[in-house]
Amino acid sequence: MEVVRLLALWGDWVRAAGFGVETLAEGLNASASVFKGSKTARAPQGAAALFVTYLRECNILLQEQAPSLEETWPALAAFSRWMREQRGIKESTLNLYQPVLADLLISIGSDPAAYTAEAIRNFVLVRARPHGRSRSRCIAVATRMYLKYLIAMGHCPAGREHAVPSFASWQLATTPCFLGQSDIDRLLANCEGECRLRDRAVMLLLARLGLRASEVANLTFADIDWKNGRITLLGKVRREEWLPLPQDVGDAILAYIERARPHIATTRVFLTDIAPIRPLSRIAIKCIVRRGLDRAGIASIHRGAHVLRHSAATAMLRSGASLAGVGAVLRHRSPSTTALYAKVDIGLLSEIAQPWGGRLPC
């Protein structure tokens, strides 16, 4: 009823401002400057946004959508299709590549004949200048993958991808950011109650099994093998893998499904808890973790879902698991990726330590 009251308040303003049913979307945009300030003042705007979304889903309001990047750039659409079919790249990865490649097409053009080594290098350096090391590496990878696609299609000479500059990265120079067991317990303790059954199940999947945010968001009923106590995951490059389903994680998922999950026709397990009801996205999973950290009062520089993946790996190592075992649970393709976690325990460093090549001290 509170949402209806807020919507009525917004409706009075829209009517007084001269907006009709056909122009409610414009009225929503115009009201942004009116209902602003504190969270209470913005509440009518939030209720109106839900109402406009509902009208669009009912086809009462027609939504004019801007063309996607793939629709604007046919070359980008062909690249994305090739990456899905030939490389098995997931949509989340393509979503990171596409804005970079759109800037490449705007800067250099869509004609591969203009992709000289100098032009490619200048583009990457200029595009990466405002960003940090991690984002700069992503820009370089996206550009390099597009050039490899052009080479495979015969549009660019072989070796042109080497024109993309590399950015320094010392993989083992830092320690992974993780939460201690006491922080994990506090995080889960703040997910008690009927209204947070979903959040508890999500947190347990992240903190116990080290799943990625996209893997939790895309989990379906068919992925859960209740009889054998395991779940199947479609990881990177379409690799299907099985993981055991711990008792507490399974109980949390069942509690959410039976007592809190909205009843809509979708096979996805985790849904939004307020209208419009729809499957959770990867970003929504990260927001659940961020809100949970805030409720528990946990101070952490890294506040996304990946910090729980690091925490799961650290907890397994400190419980006596081997690096190879941790790598199998996290589904790492390279042992060097898992080796990063050895630094959380000095005793485990002996497994990756190399003999000293210098002279012994006198």
PDB file of N, CA and C in Angstrom, residues 162-216:
ATOM      1  N   HIS A 162      50.283  -8.369 -32.521  1.00  0.00           N
ATOM      2  CA  HIS A 162      51.451  -8.032 -31.711  1.00  0.00           C
ATOM      3  C   HIS A 162      51.668  -6.526 -31.600  1.00  0.00           C
ATOM      4  N   ALA A 163      50.906  -5.755 -32.376  1.00  0.00           N
ATOM      5  CA  ALA A 163      51.012  -4.295 -32.274  1.00  0.00           C
ATOM      6  C   ALA A 163      50.339  -3.769 -31.012  1.00  0.00           C
ATOM      7  N   VAL A 164      49.502  -4.585 -30.370  1.00  0.00           N
ATOM      8  CA  VAL A 164      48.819  -4.154 -29.148  1.00  0.00           C
ATOM      9  C   VAL A 164      49.835  -4.127 -28.000  1.00  0.00           C
ATOM     10  N   PRO A 165      50.033  -2.989 -27.353  1.00  0.00           N
ATOM     11  CA  PRO A 165      51.005  -2.936 -26.257  1.00  0.00           C
ATOM     12  C   PRO A 165      50.522  -3.722 -25.049  1.00  0.00           C
ATOM     13  N   SER A 166      51.463  -4.233 -24.291  1.00  0.00           N
ATOM     14  CA  SER A 166      51.151  -4.963 -23.065  1.00  0.00           C
ATOM     15  C   SER A 166      51.341  -4.047 -21.866  1.00  0.00           C
ATOM     16  N   PHE A 167      50.600  -4.333 -20.819  1.00  0.00           N
ATOM     17  CA  PHE A 167      50.704  -3.562 -19.587  1.00  0.00           C
ATOM     18  C   PHE A 167      51.266  -4.450 -18.488  1.00  0.00           C
ATOM     19  N   ALA A 168      52.174  -3.893 -17.724  1.00  0.00           N
ATOM     20  CA  ALA A 168      52.861  -4.662 -16.697  1.00  0.00           C
ATOM     21  C   ALA A 168      51.875  -5.268 -15.715  1.00  0.00           C
ATOM     22  N   SER A 169      52.095  -6.532 -15.395  1.00  0.00           N
ATOM     23  CA  SER A 169      51.253  -7.217 -14.424  1.00  0.00           C
ATOM     24  C   SER A 169      52.090  -8.239 -13.688  1.00  0.00           C
ATOM     25  N   TRP A 170      52.200  -8.059 -12.387  1.00  0.00           N
ATOM     26  CA  TRP A 170      52.948  -9.008 -11.562  1.00  0.00           C
ATOM     27  C   TRP A 170      51.920  -9.852 -10.824  1.00  0.00           C
ATOM     28  N   GLN A 171      51.642 -11.024 -11.373  1.00  0.00           N
ATOM     29  CA  GLN A 171      50.525 -11.832 -10.912  1.00  0.00           C
ATOM     30  C   GLN A 171      50.649 -12.212  -9.439  1.00  0.00           C
ATOM     31  N   LEU A 172      51.854 -12.525  -8.984  1.00  0.00           N
ATOM     32  CA  LEU A 172      52.046 -13.009  -7.621  1.00  0.00           C
ATOM     33  C   LEU A 172      52.599 -11.927  -6.702  1.00  0.00           C
ATOM     34  N   ALA A 173      52.501 -10.659  -7.120  1.00  0.00           N
ATOM     35  CA  ALA A 173      53.084  -9.583  -6.317  1.00  0.00           C
ATOM     36  C   ALA A 173      52.185  -9.178  -5.155  1.00  0.00           C
ATOM     37  N   THR A 174      50.898  -9.513  -5.219  1.00  0.00           N
ATOM     38  CA  THR A 174      49.967  -9.133  -4.166  1.00  0.00           C
ATOM     39  C   THR A 174      49.355 -10.375  -3.541  1.00  0.00           C
ATOM     40  N   THR A 175      48.696 -10.181  -2.426  1.00  0.00           N
ATOM     41  CA  THR A 175      47.971 -11.272  -1.794  1.00  0.00           C
ATOM     42  C   THR A 175      46.481 -11.116  -2.096  1.00  0.00           C
ATOM     43  N   PRO A 176      45.758 -12.222  -2.192  1.00  0.00           N
ATOM     44  CA  PRO A 176      44.323 -12.117  -2.490  1.00  0.00           C
ATOM     45  C   PRO A 176      43.570 -11.472  -1.335  1.00  0.00           C
ATOM     46  N   CYS A 177      42.589 -10.659  -1.662  1.00  0.00           N
ATOM     47  CA  CYS A 177      41.748 -10.036  -0.644  1.00  0.00           C
ATOM     48  C   CYS A 177      40.662 -11.028  -0.233  1.00  0.00           C
ATOM     49  N   PHE A 178      40.538 -11.279   1.045  1.00  0.00           N
ATOM     50  CA  PHE A 178      39.572 -12.259   1.517  1.00  0.00           C
ATOM     51  C   PHE A 178      39.056 -11.838   2.881  1.00  0.00           C
ATOM     52  N   LEU A 179      37.980 -12.482   3.306  1.00  0.00           N
ATOM     53  CA  LEU A 179      37.399 -12.258   4.614  1.00  0.00           C
ATOM     54  C   LEU A 179      37.737 -13.439   5.518  1.00  0.00           C
ATOM     55  N   GLY A 180      38.029 -13.151   6.778  1.00  0.00           N
ATOM     56  CA  GLY A 180      38.279 -14.213   7.738  1.00  0.00           C
ATOM     57  C   GLY A 180      37.001 -14.943   8.090  1.00  0.00           C
ATOM     58  N   GLN A 181      37.141 -16.085   8.775  1.00  0.00           N
ATOM     59  CA  GLN A 181      35.973 -16.890   9.105  1.00  0.00           C
ATOM     60  C   GLN A 181      35.008 -16.143  10.009  1.00  0.00           C
ATOM     61  N   SER A 182      35.532 -15.308  10.911  1.00  0.00           N
ATOM     62  CA  SER A 182      34.646 -14.544  11.793  1.00  0.00           C
ATOM     63  C   SER A 182      33.795 -13.562  10.992  1.00  0.00           C
ATOM     64  N   ASP A 183      34.393 -12.943   9.964  1.00  0.00           N
ATOM     65  CA  ASP A 183      33.627 -12.027   9.112  1.00  0.00           C
ATOM     66  C   ASP A 183      32.581 -12.775   8.295  1.00  0.00           C
ATOM     67  N   ILE A 184      32.931 -13.967   7.801  1.00  0.00           N
ATOM     68  CA  ILE A 184      31.963 -14.773   7.052  1.00  0.00           C
ATOM     69  C   ILE A 184      30.789 -15.150   7.945  1.00  0.00           C
ATOM     70  N   ASP A 185      31.081 -15.522   9.190  1.00  0.00           N
ATOM     71  CA  ASP A 185      30.005 -15.879  10.123  1.00  0.00           C
ATOM     72  C   ASP A 185      29.096 -14.679  10.390  1.00  0.00           C
ATOM     73  N   ARG A 186      29.691 -13.497  10.550  1.00  0.00           N
ATOM     74  CA  ARG A 186      28.879 -12.289  10.756  1.00  0.00           C
ATOM     75  C   ARG A 186      28.025 -11.988   9.531  1.00  0.00           C
ATOM     76  N   LEU A 187      28.603 -12.183   8.353  1.00  0.00           N
ATOM     77  CA  LEU A 187      27.876 -11.919   7.113  1.00  0.00           C
ATOM     78  C   LEU A 187      26.652 -12.823   7.006  1.00  0.00           C
ATOM     79  N   LEU A 188      26.830 -14.112   7.321  1.00  0.00           N
ATOM     80  CA  LEU A 188      25.716 -15.051   7.241  1.00  0.00           C
ATOM     81  C   LEU A 188      24.709 -14.815   8.362  1.00  0.00           C
ATOM     82  N   ALA A 189      25.202 -14.407   9.542  1.00  0.00           N
ATOM     83  CA  ALA A 189      24.296 -14.154  10.666  1.00  0.00           C
ATOM     84  C   ALA A 189      23.352 -12.997  10.363  1.00  0.00           C
ATOM     85  N   ASN A 190      23.774 -12.064   9.538  1.00  0.00           N
ATOM     86  CA  ASN A 190      22.936 -10.930   9.178  1.00  0.00           C
ATOM     87  C   ASN A 190      22.003 -11.238   8.009  1.00  0.00           C
ATOM     88  N   CYS A 191      21.956 -12.510   7.600  1.00  0.00           N
ATOM     89  CA  CYS A 191      21.022 -12.937   6.563  1.00  0.00           C
ATOM     90  C   CYS A 191      19.923 -13.826   7.140  1.00  0.00           C
ATOM     91  N   GLU A 192      19.720 -13.773   8.459  1.00  0.00           N
ATOM     92  CA  GLU A 192      18.675 -14.561   9.087  1.00  0.00           C
ATOM     93  C   GLU A 192      17.325 -13.904   8.848  1.00  0.00           C
ATOM     94  N   GLY A 193      16.270 -14.703   8.938  1.00  0.00           N
ATOM     95  CA  GLY A 193      14.918 -14.183   8.764  1.00  0.00           C
ATOM     96  C   GLY A 193      14.327 -14.551   7.418  1.00  0.00           C
ATOM     97  N   GLU A 194      13.003 -14.586   7.367  1.00  0.00           N
ATOM     98  CA  GLU A 194      12.303 -14.990   6.150  1.00  0.00           C
ATOM     99  C   GLU A 194      12.610 -14.065   4.974  1.00  0.00           C
ATOM    100  N   CYS A 195      12.820 -12.786   5.240  1.00  0.00           N
ATOM    101  CA  CYS A 195      13.000 -11.829   4.146  1.00  0.00           C
ATOM    102  C   CYS A 195      14.380 -11.919   3.514  1.00  0.00           C
ATOM    103  N   ARG A 196      15.301 -12.665   4.137  1.00  0.00           N
ATOM    104  CA  ARG A 196      16.658 -12.740   3.595  1.00  0.00           C
ATOM    105  C   ARG A 196      17.092 -14.182   3.296  1.00  0.00           C
ATOM    106  N   LEU A 197      16.130 -15.054   3.068  1.00  0.00           N
ATOM    107  CA  LEU A 197      16.467 -16.438   2.719  1.00  0.00           C
ATOM    108  C   LEU A 197      17.222 -16.496   1.396  1.00  0.00           C
ATOM    109  N   ARG A 198      16.810 -15.670   0.449  1.00  0.00           N
ATOM    110  CA  ARG A 198      17.516 -15.636  -0.840  1.00  0.00           C
ATOM    111  C   ARG A 198      18.953 -15.185  -0.666  1.00  0.00           C
ATOM    112  N   ASP A 199      19.151 -14.114   0.090  1.00  0.00           N
ATOM    113  CA  ASP A 199      20.498 -13.580   0.276  1.00  0.00           C
ATOM    114  C   ASP A 199      21.398 -14.601   0.972  1.00  0.00           C
ATOM    115  N   ARG A 200      20.856 -15.341   1.918  1.00  0.00           N
ATOM    116  CA  ARG A 200      21.651 -16.349   2.619  1.00  0.00           C
ATOM    117  C   ARG A 200      22.096 -17.459   1.666  1.00  0.00           C
ATOM    118  N   ALA A 201      21.180 -17.923   0.815  1.00  0.00           N
ATOM    119  CA  ALA A 201      21.536 -18.964  -0.152  1.00  0.00           C
ATOM    120  C   ALA A 201      22.597 -18.475  -1.126  1.00  0.00           C
ATOM    121  N   VAL A 202      22.465 -17.234  -1.568  1.00  0.00           N
ATOM    122  CA  VAL A 202      23.454 -16.659  -2.483  1.00  0.00           C
ATOM    123  C   VAL A 202      24.810 -16.556  -1.804  1.00  0.00           C
ATOM    124  N   MET A 203      24.833 -16.059  -0.572  1.00  0.00           N
ATOM    125  CA  MET A 203      26.094 -15.910   0.160  1.00  0.00           C
ATOM    126  C   MET A 203      26.781 -17.252   0.367  1.00  0.00           C
ATOM    127  N   LEU A 204      26.009 -18.282   0.683  1.00  0.00           N
ATOM    128  CA  LEU A 204      26.604 -19.597   0.929  1.00  0.00           C
ATOM    129  C   LEU A 204      27.199 -20.185  -0.348  1.00  0.00           C
ATOM    130  N   LEU A 205      26.522 -20.011  -1.473  1.00  0.00           N
ATOM    131  CA  LEU A 205      27.088 -20.498  -2.736  1.00  0.00           C
ATOM    132  C   LEU A 205      28.404 -19.804  -3.051  1.00  0.00           C
ATOM    133  N   LEU A 206      28.484 -18.518  -2.745  1.00  0.00           N
ATOM    134  CA  LEU A 206      29.706 -17.769  -3.016  1.00  0.00           C
ATOM    135  C   LEU A 206      30.812 -18.121  -2.023  1.00  0.00           C
ATOM    136  N   ALA A 207      30.460 -18.225  -0.742  1.00  0.00           N
ATOM    137  CA  ALA A 207      31.468 -18.380   0.298  1.00  0.00           C
ATOM    138  C   ALA A 207      31.888 -19.828   0.527  1.00  0.00           C
ATOM    139  N   ARG A 208      31.015 -20.793   0.222  1.00  0.00           N
ATOM    140  CA  ARG A 208      31.360 -22.206   0.433  1.00  0.00           C
ATOM    141  C   ARG A 208      31.949 -22.859  -0.808  1.00  0.00           C
ATOM    142  N   LEU A 209      31.377 -22.540  -1.968  1.00  0.00           N
ATOM    143  CA  LEU A 209      31.819 -23.186  -3.206  1.00  0.00           C
ATOM    144  C   LEU A 209      32.664 -22.283  -4.084  1.00  0.00           C
ATOM    145  N   GLY A 210      32.768 -20.998  -3.740  1.00  0.00           N
ATOM    146  CA  GLY A 210      33.588 -20.100  -4.541  1.00  0.00           C
ATOM    147  C   GLY A 210      33.039 -19.845  -5.927  1.00  0.00           C
ATOM    148  N   LEU A 211      31.725 -19.851  -6.082  1.00  0.00           N
ATOM    149  CA  LEU A 211      31.136 -19.597  -7.399  1.00  0.00           C
ATOM    150  C   LEU A 211      31.333 -18.139  -7.794  1.00  0.00           C
ATOM    151  N   ARG A 212      31.331 -17.906  -9.098  1.00  0.00           N
ATOM    152  CA  ARG A 212      31.348 -16.542  -9.618  1.00  0.00           C
ATOM    153  C   ARG A 212      29.938 -15.964  -9.569  1.00  0.00           C
ATOM    154  N   ALA A 213      29.845 -14.642  -9.595  1.00  0.00           N
ATOM    155  CA  ALA A 213      28.539 -13.987  -9.520  1.00  0.00           C
ATOM    156  C   ALA A 213      27.640 -14.418 -10.682  1.00  0.00           C
ATOM    157  N   SER A 214      28.200 -14.525 -11.880  1.00  0.00           N
ATOM    158  CA  SER A 214      27.389 -14.920 -13.037  1.00  0.00           C
ATOM    159  C   SER A 214      26.904 -16.353 -12.913  1.00  0.00           C
ATOM    160  N   GLU A 215      27.688 -17.231 -12.280  1.00  0.00           N
ATOM    161  CA  GLU A 215      27.291 -18.628 -12.118  1.00  0.00           C
ATOM    162  C   GLU A 215      26.126 -18.754 -11.138  1.00  0.00           C
ATOM    163  N   VAL A 216      26.123 -17.932 -10.093  1.00  0.00           N
ATOM    164  CA  VAL A 216      24.999 -17.941  -9.159  1.00  0.00           C
ATOM    165  C   VAL A 216      23.755 -17.378  -9.838  1.00  0.00           C
TER     166      VAL A 216
END
